[in-house]
XYZ file of C-alpha atoms in Angstrom:
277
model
C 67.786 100.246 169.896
C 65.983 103.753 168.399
C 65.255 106.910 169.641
C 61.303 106.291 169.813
C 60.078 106.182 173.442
C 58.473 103.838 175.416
C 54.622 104.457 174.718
C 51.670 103.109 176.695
C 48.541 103.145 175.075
C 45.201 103.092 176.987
C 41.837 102.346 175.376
C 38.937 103.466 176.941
C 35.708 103.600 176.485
C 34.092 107.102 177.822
C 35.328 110.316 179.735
C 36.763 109.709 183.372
C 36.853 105.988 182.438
C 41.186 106.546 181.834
C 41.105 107.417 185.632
C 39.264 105.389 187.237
C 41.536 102.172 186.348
C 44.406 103.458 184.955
C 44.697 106.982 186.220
C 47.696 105.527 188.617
C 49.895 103.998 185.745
C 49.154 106.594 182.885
C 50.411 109.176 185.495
C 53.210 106.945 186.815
C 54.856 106.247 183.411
C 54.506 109.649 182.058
C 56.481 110.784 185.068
C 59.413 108.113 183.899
C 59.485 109.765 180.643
C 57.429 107.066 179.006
C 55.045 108.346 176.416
C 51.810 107.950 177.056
C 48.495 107.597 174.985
C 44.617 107.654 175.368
C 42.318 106.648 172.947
C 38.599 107.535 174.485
C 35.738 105.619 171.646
C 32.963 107.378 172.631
C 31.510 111.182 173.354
C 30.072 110.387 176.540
C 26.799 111.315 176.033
C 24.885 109.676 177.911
C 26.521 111.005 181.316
C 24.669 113.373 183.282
C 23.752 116.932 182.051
C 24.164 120.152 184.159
C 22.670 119.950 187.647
C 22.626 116.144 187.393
C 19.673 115.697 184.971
C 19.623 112.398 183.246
C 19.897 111.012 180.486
C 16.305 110.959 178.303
C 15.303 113.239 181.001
C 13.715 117.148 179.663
C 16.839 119.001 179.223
C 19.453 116.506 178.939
C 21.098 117.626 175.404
C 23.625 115.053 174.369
C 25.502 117.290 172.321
C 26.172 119.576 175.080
C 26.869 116.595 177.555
C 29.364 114.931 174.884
C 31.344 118.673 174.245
C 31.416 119.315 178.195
C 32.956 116.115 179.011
C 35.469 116.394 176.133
C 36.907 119.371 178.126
C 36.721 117.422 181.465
C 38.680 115.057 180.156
C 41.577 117.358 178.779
C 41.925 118.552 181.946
C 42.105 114.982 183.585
C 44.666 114.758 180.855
C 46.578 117.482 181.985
C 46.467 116.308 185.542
C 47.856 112.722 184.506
C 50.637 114.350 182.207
C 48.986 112.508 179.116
C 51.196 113.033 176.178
C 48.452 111.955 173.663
C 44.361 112.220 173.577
C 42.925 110.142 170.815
C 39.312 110.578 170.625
C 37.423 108.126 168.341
C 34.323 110.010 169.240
C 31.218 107.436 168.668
C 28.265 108.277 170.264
C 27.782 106.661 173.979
C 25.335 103.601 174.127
C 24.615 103.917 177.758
C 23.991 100.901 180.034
C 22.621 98.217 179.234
C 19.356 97.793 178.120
C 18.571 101.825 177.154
C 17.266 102.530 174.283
C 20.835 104.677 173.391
C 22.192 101.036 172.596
C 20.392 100.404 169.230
C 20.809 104.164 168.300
C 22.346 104.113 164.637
C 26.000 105.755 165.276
C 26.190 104.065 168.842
C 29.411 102.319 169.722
C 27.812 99.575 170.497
C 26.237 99.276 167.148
C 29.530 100.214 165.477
C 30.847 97.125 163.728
C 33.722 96.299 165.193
C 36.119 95.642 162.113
C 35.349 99.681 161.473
C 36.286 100.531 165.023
C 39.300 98.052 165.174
C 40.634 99.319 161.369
C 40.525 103.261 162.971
C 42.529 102.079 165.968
C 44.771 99.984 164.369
C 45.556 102.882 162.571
C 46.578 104.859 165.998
C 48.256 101.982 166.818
C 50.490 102.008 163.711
C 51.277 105.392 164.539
C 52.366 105.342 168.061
C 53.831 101.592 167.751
C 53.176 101.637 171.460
C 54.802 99.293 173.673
C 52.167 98.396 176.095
C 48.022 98.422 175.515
C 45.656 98.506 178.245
C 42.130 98.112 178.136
C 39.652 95.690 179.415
C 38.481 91.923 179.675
C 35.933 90.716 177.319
C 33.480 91.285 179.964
C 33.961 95.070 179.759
C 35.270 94.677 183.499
C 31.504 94.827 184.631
C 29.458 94.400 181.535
C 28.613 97.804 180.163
C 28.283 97.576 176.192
C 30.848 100.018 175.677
C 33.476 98.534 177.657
C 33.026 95.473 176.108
C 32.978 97.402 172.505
C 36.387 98.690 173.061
C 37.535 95.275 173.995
C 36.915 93.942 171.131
C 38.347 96.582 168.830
C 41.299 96.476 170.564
C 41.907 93.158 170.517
C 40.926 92.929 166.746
C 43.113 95.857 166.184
C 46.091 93.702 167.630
C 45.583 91.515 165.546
C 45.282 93.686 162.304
C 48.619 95.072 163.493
C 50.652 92.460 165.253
C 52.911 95.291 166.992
C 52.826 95.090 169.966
C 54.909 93.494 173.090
C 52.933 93.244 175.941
C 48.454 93.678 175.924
C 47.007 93.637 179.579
C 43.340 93.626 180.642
C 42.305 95.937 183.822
C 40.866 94.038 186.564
C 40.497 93.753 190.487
C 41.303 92.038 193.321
C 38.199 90.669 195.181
C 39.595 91.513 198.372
C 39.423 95.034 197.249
C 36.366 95.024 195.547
C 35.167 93.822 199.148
C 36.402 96.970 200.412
C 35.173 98.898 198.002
C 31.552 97.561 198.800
C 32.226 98.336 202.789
C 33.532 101.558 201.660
C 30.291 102.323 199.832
C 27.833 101.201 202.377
C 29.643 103.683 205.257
C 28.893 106.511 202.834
C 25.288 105.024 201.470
C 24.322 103.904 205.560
C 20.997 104.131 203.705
C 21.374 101.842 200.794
C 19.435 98.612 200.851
C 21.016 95.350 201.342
C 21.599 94.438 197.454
C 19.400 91.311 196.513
C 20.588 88.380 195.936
C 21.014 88.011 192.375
C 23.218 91.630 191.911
C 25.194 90.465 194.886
C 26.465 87.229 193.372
C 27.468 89.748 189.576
C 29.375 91.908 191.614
C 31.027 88.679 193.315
C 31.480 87.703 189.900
C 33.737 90.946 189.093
C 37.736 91.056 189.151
C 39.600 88.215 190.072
C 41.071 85.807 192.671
C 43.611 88.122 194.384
C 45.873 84.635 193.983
C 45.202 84.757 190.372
C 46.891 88.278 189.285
C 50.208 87.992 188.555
C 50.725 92.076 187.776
C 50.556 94.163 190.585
C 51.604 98.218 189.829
C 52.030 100.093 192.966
C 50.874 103.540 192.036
C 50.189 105.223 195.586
C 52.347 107.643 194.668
C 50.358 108.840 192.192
C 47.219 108.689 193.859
C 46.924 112.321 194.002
C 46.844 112.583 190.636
C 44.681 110.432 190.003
C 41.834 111.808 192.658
C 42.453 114.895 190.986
C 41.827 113.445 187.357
C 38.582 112.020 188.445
C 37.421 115.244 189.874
C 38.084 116.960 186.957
C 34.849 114.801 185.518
C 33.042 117.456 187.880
C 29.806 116.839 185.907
C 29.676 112.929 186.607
C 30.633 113.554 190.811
C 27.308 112.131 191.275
C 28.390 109.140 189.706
C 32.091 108.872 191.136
C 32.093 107.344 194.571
C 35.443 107.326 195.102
C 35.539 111.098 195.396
C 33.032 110.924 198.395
C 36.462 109.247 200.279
C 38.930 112.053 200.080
C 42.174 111.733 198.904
C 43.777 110.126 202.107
C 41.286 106.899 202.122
C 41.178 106.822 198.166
C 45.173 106.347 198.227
C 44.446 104.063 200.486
C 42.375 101.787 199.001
C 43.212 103.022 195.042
C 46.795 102.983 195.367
C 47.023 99.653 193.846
C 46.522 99.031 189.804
C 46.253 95.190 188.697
C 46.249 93.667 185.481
C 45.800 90.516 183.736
C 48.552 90.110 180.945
C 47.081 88.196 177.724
C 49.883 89.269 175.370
C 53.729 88.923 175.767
C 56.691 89.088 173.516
C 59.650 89.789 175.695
C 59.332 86.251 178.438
C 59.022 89.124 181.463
C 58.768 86.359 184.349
C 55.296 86.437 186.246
C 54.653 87.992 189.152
C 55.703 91.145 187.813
C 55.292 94.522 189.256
C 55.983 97.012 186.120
C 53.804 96.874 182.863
C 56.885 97.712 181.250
C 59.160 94.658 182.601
C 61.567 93.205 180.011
C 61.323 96.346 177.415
C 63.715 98.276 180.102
């Protein structure tokens, strides 16, 4: 035993991104005393600028997007009690297929031994129990997601620390929710063609297939309240369209796919932190 505390480290790839899927057990761990850390890889950029102006659109100043959504994102720190904010601070390569994704500095066109060698570094430092980020599909396929994949999971291996690694995901039952949930508030929104609908069928998992299930509803909250602290990107955040009530609801919930284990935590678990406590 020591006297270093439990530490959960989160990697994420842009601003509002730590809330979204992990906003429930960042805040639910820091509330059990367990130390918890955020490493954000890019500036976030390429969100949207004041008054919802878009990216490559007259007036949309990257600079100023990237230094207003650091400061939404300390304050969704705050919110979520976040001991630590790690920023890694590469510029945003947008979705895929813009023209930010082949930008010299991009994340995306960061190689990923120097982004895995700069977390790994973090990672040495806070020895953290638990990491979190996402699958190699980037959960749905943005280059940035997937860019912080892989440094993590290259960083792992540089470092060989730690316990237990998990991968966000989502039950398809809720992601069928989600879509109903969407449509009530979008009654206009066309039916999607076929081809998108079968890539968003494609997304999370089997709900029989995830064997780590963190009950966070408590925290809920919280979490609305992080994501509305990314005030700038409301346009973009469905979820606060819901109000807190139906986003507890349906966002109550955080599951995980576990890739990594070193304490033989018996599956279905219901605590990222079983078998260190």
């Amino acid at each position: 035993m020591t006297d270093r505390p439990l530490t959960l480290m989160a990697v994420h790839a842009h601003p509002d991104d730590e809330a979204t899927g992990t906003g429930g057990v960042l805040a639910r761990y820091a509330a059990e005393g367990i130390r918890t850390v955020l490493v954000t890889c890019t500036d976030g950029g390429c969100g949207d600028g004041p008054g919802g102006v878009k990216p490559g659109d007259p007036g949309h100043d990257p600079a100023a997007v990237a230094s207003m959504r650091r400061q939404e994102l300390e304050a969704s720190c705050d919110v979520l009690k976040i001991s630590d904010l790690e920023m890694l601070d590469y510029a945003d390569s947008g979705m895929t297929g813009w023209p930010s994704n082949d930008a010299p500095g991009s994340f995306w066109q960061t190689p990923v031994e120097e982004g895995a060698a700069r977390l790994a570094e973090l990672m040495r430092h806070y020895r953290p129990d638990v990491v979190v980020t996402y699958d190699e599909n980037g959960f749905y396929g943005h280059p940035d997601h997937i860019q912080a994949h892989r440094i993590t999971m290259a960083a792992l291996e540089m470092t060989e620390l730690t316990p237990k690694v998990y991968w966000t995901t989502m039950p398809h039952s809720m992601m069928r929710r989600f879509g109903e949930i969407v449509r009530e508030f979008h009654e206009d929104m066309p039916e999607p063609d076929p081809a998108e609908a079968a890539a968003m069928a494609e997304i999370g998992l089997p709900d029989d297939e995830i064997a780590t299930w963190v009950d966070t509803t408590a925290f809920s909250g919280q979490k609305f309240d992080a994501l509305a602290a990314h005030a700038s990107q409301g346009e973009n955040i469905v979820f606060l369209k819901m109000g807190k009530e139906r986003f507890g609801e349906l966002m109550g919930m955080e599951t995980f796919v576990r890739v990594q284990d070193a304490t033989g935590a018996s599956l279905p678990e219901n605590d990222l932190f079983a078998g260190l406590r």
